[in-house]
Coordinates of C-alpha atoms and ligand atoms in Angstrom, one line a residue:
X361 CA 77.8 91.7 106.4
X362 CA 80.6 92.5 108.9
X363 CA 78.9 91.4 112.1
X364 CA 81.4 89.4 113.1
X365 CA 84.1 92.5 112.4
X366 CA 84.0 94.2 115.5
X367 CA 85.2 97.2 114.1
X368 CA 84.1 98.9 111.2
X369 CA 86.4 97.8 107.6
X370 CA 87.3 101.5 107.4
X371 CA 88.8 101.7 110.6
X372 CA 90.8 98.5 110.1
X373 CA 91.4 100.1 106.9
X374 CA 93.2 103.3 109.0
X375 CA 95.2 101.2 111.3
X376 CA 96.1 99.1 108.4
X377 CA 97.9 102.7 106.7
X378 CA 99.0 103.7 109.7
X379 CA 101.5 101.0 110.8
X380 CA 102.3 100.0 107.0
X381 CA 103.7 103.9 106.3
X382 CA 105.7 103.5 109.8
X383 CA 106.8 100.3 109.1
X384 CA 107.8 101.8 105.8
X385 CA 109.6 104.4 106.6
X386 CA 111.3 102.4 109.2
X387 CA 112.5 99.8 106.0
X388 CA 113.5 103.0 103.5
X389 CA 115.8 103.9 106.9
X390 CA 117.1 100.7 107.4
X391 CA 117.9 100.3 102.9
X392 CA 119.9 103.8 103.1
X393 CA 122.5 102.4 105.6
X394 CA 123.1 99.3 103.7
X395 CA 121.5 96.2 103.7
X396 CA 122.8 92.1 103.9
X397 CA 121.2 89.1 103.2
X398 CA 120.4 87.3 106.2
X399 CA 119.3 83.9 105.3
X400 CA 117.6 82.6 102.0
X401 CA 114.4 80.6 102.0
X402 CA 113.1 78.3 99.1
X403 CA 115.8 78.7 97.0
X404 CA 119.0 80.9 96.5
X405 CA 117.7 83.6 95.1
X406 CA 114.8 83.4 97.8
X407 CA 116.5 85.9 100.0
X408 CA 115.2 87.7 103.8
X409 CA 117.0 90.7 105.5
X410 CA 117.6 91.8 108.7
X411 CA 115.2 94.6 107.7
X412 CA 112.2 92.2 106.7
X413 CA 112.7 90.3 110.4
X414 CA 112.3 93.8 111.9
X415 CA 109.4 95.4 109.7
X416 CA 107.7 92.4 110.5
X417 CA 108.5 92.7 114.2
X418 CA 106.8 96.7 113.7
X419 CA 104.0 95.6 112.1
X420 CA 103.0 92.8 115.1
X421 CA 104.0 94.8 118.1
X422 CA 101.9 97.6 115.9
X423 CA 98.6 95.6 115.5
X424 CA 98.8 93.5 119.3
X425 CA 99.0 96.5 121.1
X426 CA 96.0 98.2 119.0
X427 CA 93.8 94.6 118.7
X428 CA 95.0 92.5 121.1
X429 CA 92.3 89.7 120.1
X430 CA 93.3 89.4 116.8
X431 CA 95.2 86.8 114.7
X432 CA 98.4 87.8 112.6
X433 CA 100.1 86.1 109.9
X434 CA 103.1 87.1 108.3
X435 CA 105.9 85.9 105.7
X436 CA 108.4 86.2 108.0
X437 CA 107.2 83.2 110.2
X438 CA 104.2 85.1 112.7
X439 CA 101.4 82.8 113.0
X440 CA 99.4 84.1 116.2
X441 CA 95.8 82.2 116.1
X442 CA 93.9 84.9 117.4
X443 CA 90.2 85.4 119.2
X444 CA 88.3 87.3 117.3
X445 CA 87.3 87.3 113.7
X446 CA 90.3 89.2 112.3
X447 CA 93.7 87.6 111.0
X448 CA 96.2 90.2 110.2
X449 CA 98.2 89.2 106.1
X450 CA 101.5 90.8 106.5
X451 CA 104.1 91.0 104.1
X452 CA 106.6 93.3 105.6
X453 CA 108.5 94.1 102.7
X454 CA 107.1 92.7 99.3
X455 CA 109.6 93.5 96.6
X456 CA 112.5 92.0 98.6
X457 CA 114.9 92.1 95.4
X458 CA 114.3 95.2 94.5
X459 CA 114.7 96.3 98.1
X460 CA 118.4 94.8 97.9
X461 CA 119.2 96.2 94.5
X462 CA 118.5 99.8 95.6
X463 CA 115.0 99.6 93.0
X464 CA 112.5 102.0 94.3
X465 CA 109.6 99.5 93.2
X466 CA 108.8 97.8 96.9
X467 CA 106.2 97.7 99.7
X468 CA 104.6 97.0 102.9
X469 CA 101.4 95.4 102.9
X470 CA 98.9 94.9 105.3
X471 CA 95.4 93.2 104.9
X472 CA 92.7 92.5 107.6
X473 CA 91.1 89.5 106.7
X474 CA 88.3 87.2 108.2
X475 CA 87.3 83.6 107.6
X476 CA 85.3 83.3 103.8
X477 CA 85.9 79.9 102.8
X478 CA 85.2 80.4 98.7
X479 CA 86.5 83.7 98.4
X480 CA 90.5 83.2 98.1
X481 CA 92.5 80.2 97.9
X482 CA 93.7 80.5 101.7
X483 CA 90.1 80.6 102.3
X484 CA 90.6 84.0 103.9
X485 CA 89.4 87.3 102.4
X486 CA 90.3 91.3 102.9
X487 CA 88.0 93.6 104.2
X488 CA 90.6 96.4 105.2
X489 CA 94.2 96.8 103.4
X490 CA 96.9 98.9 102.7
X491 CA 100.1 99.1 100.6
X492 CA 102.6 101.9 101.1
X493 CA 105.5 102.1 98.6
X494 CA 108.3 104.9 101.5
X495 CA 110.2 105.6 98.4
X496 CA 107.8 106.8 96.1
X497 CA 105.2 108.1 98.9
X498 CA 102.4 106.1 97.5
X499 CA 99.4 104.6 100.0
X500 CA 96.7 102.4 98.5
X501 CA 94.1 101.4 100.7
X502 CA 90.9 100.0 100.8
X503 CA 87.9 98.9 103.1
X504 CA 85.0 97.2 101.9
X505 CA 82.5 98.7 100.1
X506 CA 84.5 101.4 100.5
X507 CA 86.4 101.8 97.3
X508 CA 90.0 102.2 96.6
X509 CA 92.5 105.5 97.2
X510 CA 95.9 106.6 96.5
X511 CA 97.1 109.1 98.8
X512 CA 93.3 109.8 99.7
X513 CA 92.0 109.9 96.0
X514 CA 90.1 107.3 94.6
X515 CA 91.6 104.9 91.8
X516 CA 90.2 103.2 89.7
X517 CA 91.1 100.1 87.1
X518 CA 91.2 100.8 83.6
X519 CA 88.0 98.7 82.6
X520 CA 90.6 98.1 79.1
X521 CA 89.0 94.8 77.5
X522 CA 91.4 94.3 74.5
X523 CA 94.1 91.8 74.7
X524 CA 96.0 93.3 72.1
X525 CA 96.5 96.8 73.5
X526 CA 96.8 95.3 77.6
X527 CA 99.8 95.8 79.5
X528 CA 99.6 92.7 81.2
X529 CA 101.7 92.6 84.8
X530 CA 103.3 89.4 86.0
X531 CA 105.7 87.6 88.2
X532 CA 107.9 85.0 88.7
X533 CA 108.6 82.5 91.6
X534 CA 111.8 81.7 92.9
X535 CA 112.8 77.7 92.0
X536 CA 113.9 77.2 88.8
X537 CA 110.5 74.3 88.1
X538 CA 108.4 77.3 88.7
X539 CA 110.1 79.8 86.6
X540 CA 110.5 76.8 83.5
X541 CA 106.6 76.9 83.3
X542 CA 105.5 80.6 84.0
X543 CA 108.3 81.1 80.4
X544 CA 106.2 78.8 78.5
X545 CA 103.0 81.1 79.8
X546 CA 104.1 84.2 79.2
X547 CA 105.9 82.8 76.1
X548 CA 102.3 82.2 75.1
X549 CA 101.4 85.3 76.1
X550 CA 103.6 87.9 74.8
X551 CA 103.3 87.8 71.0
X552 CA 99.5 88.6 72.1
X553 CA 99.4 91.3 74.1
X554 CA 100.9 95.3 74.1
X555 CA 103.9 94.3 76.5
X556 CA 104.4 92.4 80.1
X557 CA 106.0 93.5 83.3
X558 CA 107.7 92.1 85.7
X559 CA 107.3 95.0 88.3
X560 CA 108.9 92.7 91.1
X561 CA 106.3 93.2 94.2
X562 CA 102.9 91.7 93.6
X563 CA 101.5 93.9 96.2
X564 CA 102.8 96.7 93.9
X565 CA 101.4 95.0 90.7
X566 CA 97.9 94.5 91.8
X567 CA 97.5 98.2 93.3
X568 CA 98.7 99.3 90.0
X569 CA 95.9 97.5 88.1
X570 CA 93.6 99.1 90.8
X571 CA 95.6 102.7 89.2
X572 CA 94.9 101.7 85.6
X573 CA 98.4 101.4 85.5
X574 CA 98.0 98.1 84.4
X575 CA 95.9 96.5 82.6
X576 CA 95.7 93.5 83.8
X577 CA 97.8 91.2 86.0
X578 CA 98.5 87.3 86.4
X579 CA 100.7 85.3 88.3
X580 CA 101.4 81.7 89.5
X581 CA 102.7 80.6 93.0
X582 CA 101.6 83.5 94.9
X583 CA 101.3 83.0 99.2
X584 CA 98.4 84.5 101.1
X585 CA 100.8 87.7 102.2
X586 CA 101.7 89.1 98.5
X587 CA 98.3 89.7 97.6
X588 CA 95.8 89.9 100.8
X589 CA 95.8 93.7 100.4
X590 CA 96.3 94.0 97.5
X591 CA 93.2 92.0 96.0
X592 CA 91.0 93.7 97.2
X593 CA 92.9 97.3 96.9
X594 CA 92.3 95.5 93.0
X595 CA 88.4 94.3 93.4
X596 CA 87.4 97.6 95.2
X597 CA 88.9 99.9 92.4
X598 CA 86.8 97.7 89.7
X599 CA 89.3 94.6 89.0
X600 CA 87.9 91.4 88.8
X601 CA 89.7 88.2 90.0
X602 CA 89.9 84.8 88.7
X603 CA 91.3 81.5 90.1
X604 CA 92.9 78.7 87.7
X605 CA 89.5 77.8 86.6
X606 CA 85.7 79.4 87.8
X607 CA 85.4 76.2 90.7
X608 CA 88.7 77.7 92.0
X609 CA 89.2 80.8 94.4
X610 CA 92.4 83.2 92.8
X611 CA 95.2 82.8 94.8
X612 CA 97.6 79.8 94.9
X613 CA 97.8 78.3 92.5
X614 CA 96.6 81.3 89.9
X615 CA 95.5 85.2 90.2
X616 CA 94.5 86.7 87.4
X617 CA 92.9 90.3 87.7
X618 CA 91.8 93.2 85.7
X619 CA 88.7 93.8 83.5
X620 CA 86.2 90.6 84.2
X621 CA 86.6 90.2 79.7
X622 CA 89.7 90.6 79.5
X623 CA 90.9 88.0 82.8
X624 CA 89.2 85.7 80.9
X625 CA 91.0 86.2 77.3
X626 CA 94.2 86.0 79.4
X627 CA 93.9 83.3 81.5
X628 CA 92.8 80.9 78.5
X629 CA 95.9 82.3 76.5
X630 CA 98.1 81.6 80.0
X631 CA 96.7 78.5 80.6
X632 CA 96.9 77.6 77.1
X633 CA 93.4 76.6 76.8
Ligands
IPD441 C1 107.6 88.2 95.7 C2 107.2 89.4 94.9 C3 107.3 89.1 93.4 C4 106.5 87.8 93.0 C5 106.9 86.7 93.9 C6 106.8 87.0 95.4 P1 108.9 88.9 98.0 O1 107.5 88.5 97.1 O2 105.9 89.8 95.2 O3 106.8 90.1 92.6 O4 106.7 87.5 91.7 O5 106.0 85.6 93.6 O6 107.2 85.9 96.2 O7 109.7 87.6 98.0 O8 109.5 90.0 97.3 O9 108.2 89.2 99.3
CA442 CA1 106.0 88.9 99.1

């Protein structure tokens, strides 16, 4: 299956932890001296720091000097087309509001993903990831076919299938369009289930429905880097993952995982179907 890989998932999967707990500690040292807005992106509240600009720097000098060949992509503007099979998803800091408000709730996250065009909606898919969290000390990772671990133990998702009694994980985008329609959808969607949250790092969210921290997890809007790892940190720990309807791959423009009953319960109630 990974002949074209040509290293095996679990090592990606090791390099992948490696460089996202350095480049985590490195953000956690840059947050406790203080940290200032440096530009905003889509909107106002869409906000970058200095510290996302040099986590991503980390992670790319990181992964070209260990795989040279490879692509990288990253939120922070890297686009390197690479030679071999792998592109590097990089979000180097996912939670960037929490990050500036001091809430311990963000991440680095780093996927290894090669060319699957039905898989995901960037026609990309993981086979290595990792998500570290330098303030609370948590590593997810996965390979595939490998399984998922926290801090080397495996996880896995909570398999709940009731509506009801799910605690349903989402998020919101950043322009004000956006954020009118996902109300109306969780509007839809509250009255129905146990309770939402709005975590702030979809990296964060989708590991924790690979914990059985969640039960479930949807969002609109989401790019490539915010849920590379973490999907299949998700599918490897049990999750299943659903698109906006079953012809489309989850990504952009919907992700919805957790038990493969229960994703479908919540997307119709989402969707309003
Ligand atoms: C955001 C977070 C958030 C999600 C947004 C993302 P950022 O990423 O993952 O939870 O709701 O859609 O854009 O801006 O913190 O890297
Ligand atoms: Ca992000």
């Amino acid at each position: 299956m990974h002949h074209d890989v040509d290293a095996a998932p679990r090592t990606l999967a090791r390099l992948a932890a490696d460089i996202a707990v350095q480049t985590g500690e490195l953000i956690a040292t840059l947050r406790d001296r203080g940290v200032t807005v440096a530009a905003s992106k889509s909107s106002a509240v869409d906000i970058v720091t200095e510290a996302d600009r040099e986590a991503e720097r980390l992670i790319v000098s990181a992964l070209r000097a260990a795989r040279p060949a490879d692509g990288v992509l990253g939120e922070e503007g890297t686009g390197i087309a690479g030679t071999s099979a792998v592109t590097w998803v990089v979000d180097p800091i996912d939670g960037t509001v929490n990050y500036l408000y001091g809430i311990p709730a963000f991440a680095v996250s780093i996927a290894a993903t090669v060319r699957d065009a039905h898989a995901f909606a960037d026609g990309r898919r993981a086979v290595a990831g990792a998500v570290f969290n330098p303030r609370t000390g948590e590593l997810f990772e996965a390979w595939e076919g490998g399984g998922s671990r926290l801090n080397g133990s495996p996880i896995s998702a909570s398999g709940k299938t009731e509506l009801a009694t799910a605690l349903v994980g989402t998020g919101f985008g950043y322009t004000a369009e956006r954020r009118a329609e996902q109300a109306e959808m969780a509007s839809r969607l509250l009255p129905l289930a146990r309770d939402i949250r709005r975590i702030g790092s979809a990296a964060l969210d989708l590991c924790n429905v690979a914990a059985g921290r969640l039960d479930a997890y949807y969002e609109m809007g989401l790019n490539p880097w915010d849920y590379a790892a973490g999907v299949l940190i998700a599918r490897e720990a049990g999750a299943a993952l659903l698109g906006r309807d079953d012809s489309t791959p989850p990504g952009e423009p919907f992700l919805f995982a957790g038990d493969a009953g229960l994703v479908r319960e919540l997307r119709a109630v989402v969707l309003g179907g």
